[in-house]
Amino acid sequence: MKLKKTFEHVKGTLSILNFENQDYCLELFQEKEENSINYLQKPDDNYWKHSLFIDDIERVNTKMKEYNIPIGEPYQFGDIGYLSHTKDIEDHQIEFIQKTFKQNTVPSTQKKDYPLLENPVLGLLTIRTKDPIKSIQFYEDICGMKLHARMYVKRSNGFTLYFLGSPELTPPSLDIDALENREWMYQQNHLFIEIQHYWGSEYDDNFILNHNHQGCQLVKFEGNLLILKNKLLKKNIPFLEKENQQESKNEIHFSSVDNLKILATEYKN
């Protein structure tokens, strides 16, 4: 990734990074006051990880080891994907997903100008929900997204993964469970929201998803704020309008059904 912009705030520095030829950004906020508590990802956090789509997972794995960055060995996880996992220096979970399943690996040309010999795609932001029906409705109705794929995982007590992206995308199958939609998704230059739902958690009164600002402080969208405001009013979803004078942007702040903080700004070409 490359540094795109930085903004100095009262409480710290905001750095905005992105990959070449991709509009989606990762924002890192460094607080001025040192935090003695290290980040620890927990299974009841409403944020899990982010994932990078790559051409050659074996080659990327080799380069990561050359940089002395701990990383798990690549493995084909059922019919989900060809995966490998690592962490950043503050223990945030990062997943690599090859654009094809292991058995469908296609040789790709090395690009020596990039640290990993290729230009990855910031492909997934993974969050969690206690109620997948309400959560999917929220992202479709309020954020204008569309459900493109669903995957069932029979690991531990089991969970389901839902993948939402732009409604302008056209997957190969209208069946959200179709296997061909999975490799298709990993081959898009697009950031999807992946939602994990633990089976039966919606019936467990003791299970509560927590918002840990050290993991993911908020998710940002760009769009038409007037349309968004009308949607929020229609659904009786509380929100706060602000003017960000430093970045010269109007903002709307609200939360998802699982208390994930969301910030929306006006889309500008």
PDB file of C-alpha atoms in Angstrom:
ATOM      1  CA  MET A   1       0.000   0.000   0.000  1.00  0.00           C
ATOM      2  CA  LYS A   2       1.027   3.609  -0.447  1.00  0.00           C
ATOM      3  CA  LEU A   3       0.378   6.615   1.746  1.00  0.00           C
ATOM      4  CA  LYS A   4      -2.262   8.791   0.096  1.00  0.00           C
ATOM      5  CA  LYS A   5      -2.891  11.541   2.672  1.00  0.00           C
ATOM      6  CA  THR A   6      -2.325  12.425   6.313  1.00  0.00           C
ATOM      7  CA  PHE A   7      -4.406  14.626   8.612  1.00  0.00           C
ATOM      8  CA  GLU A   8      -3.341  15.952  11.993  1.00  0.00           C
ATOM      9  CA  HIS A   9      -6.070  15.803  14.624  1.00  0.00           C
ATOM     10  CA  VAL A  10      -6.166  16.940  18.235  1.00  0.00           C
ATOM     11  CA  LYS A  11      -5.899  13.350  19.444  1.00  0.00           C
ATOM     12  CA  GLY A  12      -3.458  12.035  16.843  1.00  0.00           C
ATOM     13  CA  THR A  13      -2.578  11.488  13.188  1.00  0.00           C
ATOM     14  CA  LEU A  14      -4.823   9.928  10.536  1.00  0.00           C
ATOM     15  CA  SER A  15      -2.998   8.191   7.679  1.00  0.00           C
ATOM     16  CA  ILE A  16      -4.906   7.107   4.564  1.00  0.00           C
ATOM     17  CA  LEU A  17      -3.431   4.303   2.449  1.00  0.00           C
ATOM     18  CA  ASN A  18      -4.525   2.411  -0.631  1.00  0.00           C
ATOM     19  CA  PHE A  19      -3.277   0.009  -3.262  1.00  0.00           C
ATOM     20  CA  GLU A  20      -2.488   1.224  -6.753  1.00  0.00           C
ATOM     21  CA  ASN A  21      -5.509   1.362  -9.104  1.00  0.00           C
ATOM     22  CA  GLN A  22      -8.017   0.879  -6.272  1.00  0.00           C
ATOM     23  CA  ASP A  23     -10.356   3.480  -4.770  1.00  0.00           C
ATOM     24  CA  TYR A  24     -10.866   1.719  -1.426  1.00  0.00           C
ATOM     25  CA  CYS A  25      -8.706   2.916   1.442  1.00  0.00           C
ATOM     26  CA  LEU A  26      -7.402   1.731   4.784  1.00  0.00           C
ATOM     27  CA  GLU A  27      -7.211   4.442   7.428  1.00  0.00           C
ATOM     28  CA  LEU A  28      -4.839   4.144  10.375  1.00  0.00           C
ATOM     29  CA  PHE A  29      -5.159   6.445  13.369  1.00  0.00           C
ATOM     30  CA  GLN A  30      -2.147   6.899  15.642  1.00  0.00           C
ATOM     31  CA  GLU A  31      -3.105   8.368  18.992  1.00  0.00           C
ATOM     32  CA  LYS A  32      -0.799  10.922  20.594  1.00  0.00           C
ATOM     33  CA  GLU A  33      -1.253   9.320  23.985  1.00  0.00           C
ATOM     34  CA  GLU A  34       0.363   5.904  24.126  1.00  0.00           C
ATOM     35  CA  ASN A  35      -2.028   3.056  24.863  1.00  0.00           C
ATOM     36  CA  SER A  36      -0.540   0.457  27.182  1.00  0.00           C
ATOM     37  CA  ILE A  37      -3.282  -2.057  26.303  1.00  0.00           C
ATOM     38  CA  ASN A  38      -2.386  -4.211  23.292  1.00  0.00           C
ATOM     39  CA  TYR A  39      -5.108  -5.057  20.787  1.00  0.00           C
ATOM     40  CA  LEU A  40      -6.505  -8.560  21.146  1.00  0.00           C
ATOM     41  CA  GLN A  41      -9.053  -9.813  18.626  1.00  0.00           C
ATOM     42  CA  LYS A  42     -11.886 -11.687  20.352  1.00  0.00           C
ATOM     43  CA  PRO A  43     -14.592 -13.913  18.835  1.00  0.00           C
ATOM     44  CA  ASP A  44     -17.312 -11.614  20.205  1.00  0.00           C
ATOM     45  CA  ASP A  45     -15.891  -8.434  18.621  1.00  0.00           C
ATOM     46  CA  ASN A  46     -18.089  -6.992  15.883  1.00  0.00           C
ATOM     47  CA  TYR A  47     -14.941  -6.680  13.699  1.00  0.00           C
ATOM     48  CA  TRP A  48     -12.771  -9.648  12.682  1.00  0.00           C
ATOM     49  CA  LYS A  49     -10.236  -8.972   9.901  1.00  0.00           C
ATOM     50  CA  HIS A  50      -9.519  -7.614   6.450  1.00  0.00           C
ATOM     51  CA  SER A  51      -8.460  -9.692   3.456  1.00  0.00           C
ATOM     52  CA  LEU A  52      -6.272  -9.143   0.410  1.00  0.00           C
ATOM     53  CA  PHE A  53      -6.996 -10.816  -2.939  1.00  0.00           C
ATOM     54  CA  ILE A  54      -3.779 -12.009  -4.604  1.00  0.00           C
ATOM     55  CA  ASP A  55      -2.659 -13.878  -7.731  1.00  0.00           C
ATOM     56  CA  ASP A  56      -0.085 -16.269  -6.258  1.00  0.00           C
ATOM     57  CA  ILE A  57      -0.379 -17.143  -2.573  1.00  0.00           C
ATOM     58  CA  GLU A  58       2.747 -19.341  -2.545  1.00  0.00           C
ATOM     59  CA  ARG A  59       4.882 -16.517  -3.932  1.00  0.00           C
ATOM     60  CA  VAL A  60       3.397 -13.989  -1.490  1.00  0.00           C
ATOM     61  CA  ASN A  61       3.992 -16.404   1.387  1.00  0.00           C
ATOM     62  CA  THR A  62       7.643 -16.755   0.376  1.00  0.00           C
ATOM     63  CA  LYS A  63       8.128 -12.975   0.194  1.00  0.00           C
ATOM     64  CA  MET A  64       6.516 -12.444   3.601  1.00  0.00           C
ATOM     65  CA  LYS A  65       8.972 -14.922   5.120  1.00  0.00           C
ATOM     66  CA  GLU A  66      11.869 -13.132   3.415  1.00  0.00           C
ATOM     67  CA  TYR A  67      10.709  -9.976   5.233  1.00  0.00           C
ATOM     68  CA  ASN A  68      10.699 -11.991   8.501  1.00  0.00           C
ATOM     69  CA  ILE A  69       6.948 -11.515   8.907  1.00  0.00           C
ATOM     70  CA  PRO A  70       5.262 -14.509  10.598  1.00  0.00           C
ATOM     71  CA  ILE A  71       2.633 -16.059   8.338  1.00  0.00           C
ATOM     72  CA  GLY A  72       0.732 -19.331   8.252  1.00  0.00           C
ATOM     73  CA  GLU A  73       1.229 -21.827   5.459  1.00  0.00           C
ATOM     74  CA  PRO A  74      -1.246 -21.541   2.566  1.00  0.00           C
ATOM     75  CA  TYR A  75      -4.067 -24.080   2.584  1.00  0.00           C
ATOM     76  CA  GLN A  76      -7.200 -24.782   0.575  1.00  0.00           C
ATOM     77  CA  PHE A  77     -10.022 -24.357   3.103  1.00  0.00           C
ATOM     78  CA  GLY A  78     -12.760 -26.629   1.765  1.00  0.00           C
ATOM     79  CA  ASP A  79     -14.647 -24.867  -1.014  1.00  0.00           C
ATOM     80  CA  ILE A  80     -14.161 -21.466   0.650  1.00  0.00           C
ATOM     81  CA  GLY A  81     -10.777 -20.421  -0.726  1.00  0.00           C
ATOM     82  CA  TYR A  82      -7.002 -20.833  -0.875  1.00  0.00           C
ATOM     83  CA  LEU A  83      -5.937 -18.936   2.258  1.00  0.00           C
ATOM     84  CA  SER A  84      -3.052 -17.800   4.418  1.00  0.00           C
ATOM     85  CA  HIS A  85      -3.102 -15.695   7.593  1.00  0.00           C
ATOM     86  CA  THR A  86      -0.854 -13.171   9.274  1.00  0.00           C
ATOM     87  CA  LYS A  87      -1.061 -10.115  11.559  1.00  0.00           C
ATOM     88  CA  ASP A  88       0.211  -6.565  11.428  1.00  0.00           C
ATOM     89  CA  ILE A  89       2.575  -5.175  14.077  1.00  0.00           C
ATOM     90  CA  GLU A  90      -0.375  -4.456  16.400  1.00  0.00           C
ATOM     91  CA  ASP A  91      -1.962  -7.908  15.974  1.00  0.00           C
ATOM     92  CA  HIS A  92      -4.777  -6.957  13.581  1.00  0.00           C
ATOM     93  CA  GLN A  93      -5.785 -10.027  11.586  1.00  0.00           C
ATOM     94  CA  ILE A  94      -4.878 -10.049   7.876  1.00  0.00           C
ATOM     95  CA  GLU A  95      -5.966 -12.776   5.481  1.00  0.00           C
ATOM     96  CA  PHE A  96      -4.561 -13.499   2.026  1.00  0.00           C
ATOM     97  CA  ILE A  97      -6.968 -15.117  -0.443  1.00  0.00           C
ATOM     98  CA  GLN A  98      -5.762 -16.376  -3.809  1.00  0.00           C
ATOM     99  CA  LYS A  99      -8.024 -15.330  -6.675  1.00  0.00           C
ATOM    100  CA  THR A 100      -8.477 -18.990  -7.609  1.00  0.00           C
ATOM    101  CA  PHE A 101      -8.813 -22.202  -5.627  1.00  0.00           C
ATOM    102  CA  LYS A 102      -5.576 -24.162  -5.230  1.00  0.00           C
ATOM    103  CA  GLN A 103      -6.514 -26.678  -7.922  1.00  0.00           C
ATOM    104  CA  ASN A 104      -7.229 -23.826 -10.349  1.00  0.00           C
ATOM    105  CA  THR A 105      -3.979 -21.915  -9.784  1.00  0.00           C
ATOM    106  CA  VAL A 106      -2.918 -19.950 -12.861  1.00  0.00           C
ATOM    107  CA  PRO A 107       0.753 -18.904 -13.314  1.00  0.00           C
ATOM    108  CA  SER A 108       1.159 -15.129 -13.086  1.00  0.00           C
ATOM    109  CA  THR A 109       3.991 -12.788 -13.991  1.00  0.00           C
ATOM    110  CA  GLN A 110       6.071 -11.295 -11.200  1.00  0.00           C
ATOM    111  CA  LYS A 111       5.891  -7.514 -10.854  1.00  0.00           C
ATOM    112  CA  LYS A 112       9.227  -6.501  -9.387  1.00  0.00           C
ATOM    113  CA  ASP A 113       8.088  -2.960  -8.542  1.00  0.00           C
ATOM    114  CA  TYR A 114       5.868  -4.293  -5.735  1.00  0.00           C
ATOM    115  CA  PRO A 115       7.066  -5.644  -2.350  1.00  0.00           C
ATOM    116  CA  LEU A 116       5.012  -8.843  -2.774  1.00  0.00           C
ATOM    117  CA  LEU A 117       5.823  -9.067  -6.508  1.00  0.00           C
ATOM    118  CA  GLU A 118       2.198  -8.195  -7.294  1.00  0.00           C
ATOM    119  CA  ASN A 119      -0.366  -5.491  -6.527  1.00  0.00           C
ATOM    120  CA  PRO A 120      -2.937  -6.936  -4.078  1.00  0.00           C
ATOM    121  CA  VAL A 121      -6.581  -5.910  -3.852  1.00  0.00           C
ATOM    122  CA  LEU A 122      -8.123  -4.823  -0.558  1.00  0.00           C
ATOM    123  CA  GLY A 123     -10.980  -7.275  -0.993  1.00  0.00           C
ATOM    124  CA  LEU A 124     -12.799  -8.009   2.269  1.00  0.00           C
ATOM    125  CA  LEU A 125     -13.722  -6.194   5.447  1.00  0.00           C
ATOM    126  CA  THR A 126     -15.011  -8.881   7.801  1.00  0.00           C
ATOM    127  CA  ILE A 127     -17.479  -8.026  10.542  1.00  0.00           C
ATOM    128  CA  ARG A 128     -19.870 -10.067  12.682  1.00  0.00           C
ATOM    129  CA  THR A 129     -23.603 -10.082  13.293  1.00  0.00           C
ATOM    130  CA  LYS A 130     -26.007 -11.663  15.740  1.00  0.00           C
ATOM    131  CA  ASP A 131     -28.943 -11.314  13.343  1.00  0.00           C
ATOM    132  CA  PRO A 132     -28.014 -11.912   9.674  1.00  0.00           C
ATOM    133  CA  ILE A 133     -31.476 -11.047   8.347  1.00  0.00           C
ATOM    134  CA  LYS A 134     -31.490  -7.605   9.976  1.00  0.00           C
ATOM    135  CA  SER A 135     -27.826  -7.012   9.152  1.00  0.00           C
ATOM    136  CA  ILE A 136     -28.173  -7.860   5.450  1.00  0.00           C
ATOM    137  CA  GLN A 137     -31.307  -5.713   5.208  1.00  0.00           C
ATOM    138  CA  PHE A 138     -29.395  -2.847   6.813  1.00  0.00           C
ATOM    139  CA  TYR A 139     -26.482  -2.948   4.355  1.00  0.00           C
ATOM    140  CA  GLU A 140     -28.771  -3.428   1.366  1.00  0.00           C
ATOM    141  CA  ASP A 141     -31.465  -0.885   2.282  1.00  0.00           C
ATOM    142  CA  ILE A 142     -29.337   1.790   3.977  1.00  0.00           C
ATOM    143  CA  CYS A 143     -25.891   1.399   2.397  1.00  0.00           C
ATOM    144  CA  GLY A 144     -27.062   0.392  -1.079  1.00  0.00           C
ATOM    145  CA  MET A 145     -25.189  -2.920  -1.213  1.00  0.00           C
ATOM    146  CA  LYS A 146     -26.247  -6.325  -2.559  1.00  0.00           C
ATOM    147  CA  LEU A 147     -25.728  -9.876  -1.286  1.00  0.00           C
ATOM    148  CA  HIS A 148     -23.606 -11.750  -3.849  1.00  0.00           C
ATOM    149  CA  ALA A 149     -22.411 -14.898  -2.050  1.00  0.00           C
ATOM    150  CA  ARG A 150     -23.031 -17.077   1.004  1.00  0.00           C
ATOM    151  CA  MET A 151     -20.816 -19.785   2.476  1.00  0.00           C
ATOM    152  CA  TYR A 152     -21.567 -22.299   5.239  1.00  0.00           C
ATOM    153  CA  VAL A 153     -18.649 -23.345   7.458  1.00  0.00           C
ATOM    154  CA  LYS A 154     -18.987 -26.471   9.632  1.00  0.00           C
ATOM    155  CA  ARG A 155     -16.102 -25.611  11.951  1.00  0.00           C
ATOM    156  CA  SER A 156     -16.480 -25.547  15.752  1.00  0.00           C
ATOM    157  CA  ASN A 157     -20.195 -24.828  16.328  1.00  0.00           C
ATOM    158  CA  GLY A 158     -20.576 -23.621  12.749  1.00  0.00           C
ATOM    159  CA  PHE A 159     -21.038 -20.241  11.131  1.00  0.00           C
ATOM    160  CA  THR A 160     -22.215 -18.652   7.893  1.00  0.00           C
ATOM    161  CA  LEU A 161     -20.401 -16.031   5.828  1.00  0.00           C
ATOM    162  CA  TYR A 162     -22.333 -13.461   3.796  1.00  0.00           C
ATOM    163  CA  PHE A 163     -20.649 -11.273   1.168  1.00  0.00           C
ATOM    164  CA  LEU A 164     -22.094  -7.935   0.070  1.00  0.00           C
ATOM    165  CA  GLY A 165     -20.816  -5.582  -2.613  1.00  0.00           C
ATOM    166  CA  SER A 166     -21.931  -3.107  -5.229  1.00  0.00           C
ATOM    167  CA  PRO A 167     -25.292  -3.875  -6.893  1.00  0.00           C
ATOM    168  CA  GLU A 168     -23.622  -2.982 -10.199  1.00  0.00           C
ATOM    169  CA  LEU A 169     -21.510  -6.151 -10.047  1.00  0.00           C
ATOM    170  CA  THR A 170     -22.808  -9.185 -11.953  1.00  0.00           C
ATOM    171  CA  PRO A 171     -21.793 -12.578 -10.515  1.00  0.00           C
ATOM    172  CA  PRO A 172     -21.838 -15.627 -12.815  1.00  0.00           C
ATOM    173  CA  SER A 173     -24.815 -17.103 -10.936  1.00  0.00           C
ATOM    174  CA  LEU A 174     -27.892 -15.598  -9.285  1.00  0.00           C
ATOM    175  CA  ASP A 175     -27.627 -18.415  -6.717  1.00  0.00           C
ATOM    176  CA  ILE A 176     -25.739 -16.884  -3.773  1.00  0.00           C
ATOM    177  CA  ASP A 177     -24.553 -20.393  -2.766  1.00  0.00           C
ATOM    178  CA  ALA A 178     -23.022 -21.151  -6.187  1.00  0.00           C
ATOM    179  CA  LEU A 179     -19.344 -22.141  -6.057  1.00  0.00           C
ATOM    180  CA  GLU A 180     -18.535 -20.112  -9.172  1.00  0.00           C
ATOM    181  CA  ASN A 181     -19.473 -16.899  -7.369  1.00  0.00           C
ATOM    182  CA  ARG A 182     -16.602 -17.423  -4.932  1.00  0.00           C
ATOM    183  CA  GLU A 183     -13.639 -17.362  -7.306  1.00  0.00           C
ATOM    184  CA  TRP A 184     -15.440 -14.656  -9.293  1.00  0.00           C
ATOM    185  CA  MET A 185     -15.602 -12.508  -6.143  1.00  0.00           C
ATOM    186  CA  TYR A 186     -11.899 -12.961  -5.360  1.00  0.00           C
ATOM    187  CA  GLN A 187     -11.069 -11.776  -8.888  1.00  0.00           C
ATOM    188  CA  GLN A 188     -12.884  -8.439  -8.560  1.00  0.00           C
ATOM    189  CA  ASN A 189     -11.069  -5.145  -8.003  1.00  0.00           C
ATOM    190  CA  HIS A 190     -13.638  -4.391  -5.324  1.00  0.00           C
ATOM    191  CA  LEU A 191     -13.995  -4.205  -1.549  1.00  0.00           C
ATOM    192  CA  PHE A 192     -16.754  -6.482  -0.216  1.00  0.00           C
ATOM    193  CA  ILE A 193     -18.208  -6.550   3.280  1.00  0.00           C
ATOM    194  CA  GLU A 194     -18.084 -10.069   4.697  1.00  0.00           C
ATOM    195  CA  ILE A 195     -20.448 -10.783   7.591  1.00  0.00           C
ATOM    196  CA  GLN A 196     -19.874 -13.735   9.915  1.00  0.00           C
ATOM    197  CA  HIS A 197     -22.818 -15.202  11.830  1.00  0.00           C
ATOM    198  CA  TYR A 198     -22.341 -17.873  14.494  1.00  0.00           C
ATOM    199  CA  TRP A 199     -25.107 -20.447  14.222  1.00  0.00           C
ATOM    200  CA  GLY A 200     -27.674 -20.063  16.993  1.00  0.00           C
ATOM    201  CA  SER A 201     -26.219 -16.843  18.422  1.00  0.00           C
ATOM    202  CA  GLU A 202     -29.468 -14.996  17.679  1.00  0.00           C
ATOM    203  CA  TYR A 203     -31.167 -17.173  20.325  1.00  0.00           C
ATOM    204  CA  ASP A 204     -28.443 -16.723  22.966  1.00  0.00           C
ATOM    205  CA  ASP A 205     -29.329 -13.823  25.274  1.00  0.00           C
ATOM    206  CA  ASN A 206     -25.857 -14.000  26.828  1.00  0.00           C
ATOM    207  CA  PHE A 207     -24.064 -13.498  23.505  1.00  0.00           C
ATOM    208  CA  ILE A 208     -23.358  -9.831  22.819  1.00  0.00           C
ATOM    209  CA  LEU A 209     -21.115  -8.428  20.092  1.00  0.00           C
ATOM    210  CA  ASN A 210     -18.716  -5.783  21.369  1.00  0.00           C
ATOM    211  CA  HIS A 211     -17.264  -2.733  19.646  1.00  0.00           C
ATOM    212  CA  ASN A 212     -13.494  -2.570  20.187  1.00  0.00           C
ATOM    213  CA  HIS A 213     -12.242   0.716  18.727  1.00  0.00           C
ATOM    214  CA  GLN A 214      -8.687  -0.662  18.654  1.00  0.00           C
ATOM    215  CA  GLY A 215      -9.807  -3.234  16.095  1.00  0.00           C
ATOM    216  CA  CYS A 216     -11.991  -1.174  13.796  1.00  0.00           C
ATOM    217  CA  GLN A 217     -12.977   2.287  14.923  1.00  0.00           C
ATOM    218  CA  LEU A 218     -15.463   2.823  12.102  1.00  0.00           C
ATOM    219  CA  VAL A 219     -16.352   2.070   8.478  1.00  0.00           C
ATOM    220  CA  LYS A 220     -16.594   4.881   5.930  1.00  0.00           C
ATOM    221  CA  PHE A 221     -18.910   5.108   2.932  1.00  0.00           C
ATOM    222  CA  GLU A 222     -19.230   7.757   0.231  1.00  0.00           C
ATOM    223  CA  GLY A 223     -22.570   8.591  -1.339  1.00  0.00           C
ATOM    224  CA  ASN A 224     -25.477  10.988  -1.613  1.00  0.00           C
ATOM    225  CA  LEU A 225     -26.021  12.258   1.935  1.00  0.00           C
ATOM    226  CA  LEU A 226     -29.522  13.564   1.239  1.00  0.00           C
ATOM    227  CA  ILE A 227     -30.679  10.136   0.052  1.00  0.00           C
ATOM    228  CA  LEU A 228     -28.956   8.477   3.018  1.00  0.00           C
ATOM    229  CA  LYS A 229     -30.546  10.893   5.480  1.00  0.00           C
ATOM    230  CA  ASN A 230     -34.019  10.143   4.112  1.00  0.00           C
ATOM    231  CA  LYS A 231     -33.371   6.390   4.396  1.00  0.00           C
ATOM    232  CA  LEU A 232     -32.251   6.738   8.011  1.00  0.00           C
ATOM    233  CA  LEU A 233     -35.287   8.860   8.884  1.00  0.00           C
ATOM    234  CA  LYS A 234     -37.633   6.368   7.204  1.00  0.00           C
ATOM    235  CA  LYS A 235     -36.135   3.470   9.196  1.00  0.00           C
ATOM    236  CA  ASN A 236     -35.993   5.503  12.453  1.00  0.00           C
ATOM    237  CA  ILE A 237     -32.235   4.963  12.722  1.00  0.00           C
ATOM    238  CA  PRO A 238     -30.540   7.607  14.923  1.00  0.00           C
ATOM    239  CA  PHE A 239     -27.804   9.640  13.233  1.00  0.00           C
ATOM    240  CA  LEU A 240     -25.696  12.736  13.736  1.00  0.00           C
ATOM    241  CA  GLU A 241     -24.819  15.293  11.067  1.00  0.00           C
ATOM    242  CA  LYS A 242     -21.433  17.013  11.294  1.00  0.00           C
ATOM    243  CA  GLU A 243     -19.227  19.313   9.277  1.00  0.00           C
ATOM    244  CA  ASN A 244     -15.620  18.163   9.063  1.00  0.00           C
ATOM    245  CA  GLN A 245     -13.914  21.520   8.585  1.00  0.00           C
ATOM    246  CA  GLN A 246     -10.427  20.040   8.426  1.00  0.00           C
ATOM    247  CA  GLU A 247     -11.275  17.796   5.475  1.00  0.00           C
ATOM    248  CA  SER A 248     -13.979  20.165   4.089  1.00  0.00           C
ATOM    249  CA  LYS A 249     -16.646  17.460   4.144  1.00  0.00           C
ATOM    250  CA  ASN A 250     -20.153  17.058   5.503  1.00  0.00           C
ATOM    251  CA  GLU A 251     -20.619  13.829   7.435  1.00  0.00           C
ATOM    252  CA  ILE A 252     -23.381  11.607   8.773  1.00  0.00           C
ATOM    253  CA  HIS A 253     -22.562   9.328  11.712  1.00  0.00           C
ATOM    254  CA  PHE A 254     -24.715   6.310  12.587  1.00  0.00           C
ATOM    255  CA  SER A 255     -24.381   2.682  13.709  1.00  0.00           C
ATOM    256  CA  SER A 256     -25.191  -0.722  12.245  1.00  0.00           C
ATOM    257  CA  VAL A 257     -27.579  -3.185  13.895  1.00  0.00           C
ATOM    258  CA  ASP A 258     -24.512  -4.711  15.594  1.00  0.00           C
ATOM    259  CA  ASN A 259     -23.164  -1.377  16.867  1.00  0.00           C
ATOM    260  CA  LEU A 260     -20.457  -0.967  14.230  1.00  0.00           C
ATOM    261  CA  LYS A 261     -19.758   2.749  13.851  1.00  0.00           C
ATOM    262  CA  ILE A 262     -20.358   4.091  10.327  1.00  0.00           C
ATOM    263  CA  LEU A 263     -19.386   7.453   8.850  1.00  0.00           C
ATOM    264  CA  ALA A 264     -20.755   8.607   5.494  1.00  0.00           C
ATOM    265  CA  THR A 265     -19.424  11.507   3.420  1.00  0.00           C
ATOM    266  CA  GLU A 266     -20.661  13.123   0.215  1.00  0.00           C
ATOM    267  CA  TYR A 267     -19.380  11.399  -2.913  1.00  0.00           C
ATOM    268  CA  LYS A 268     -17.150  13.620  -5.042  1.00  0.00           C
ATOM    269  CA  ASN A 269     -15.837  12.720  -8.500  1.00  0.00           C
TER     270      ASN A 269
END
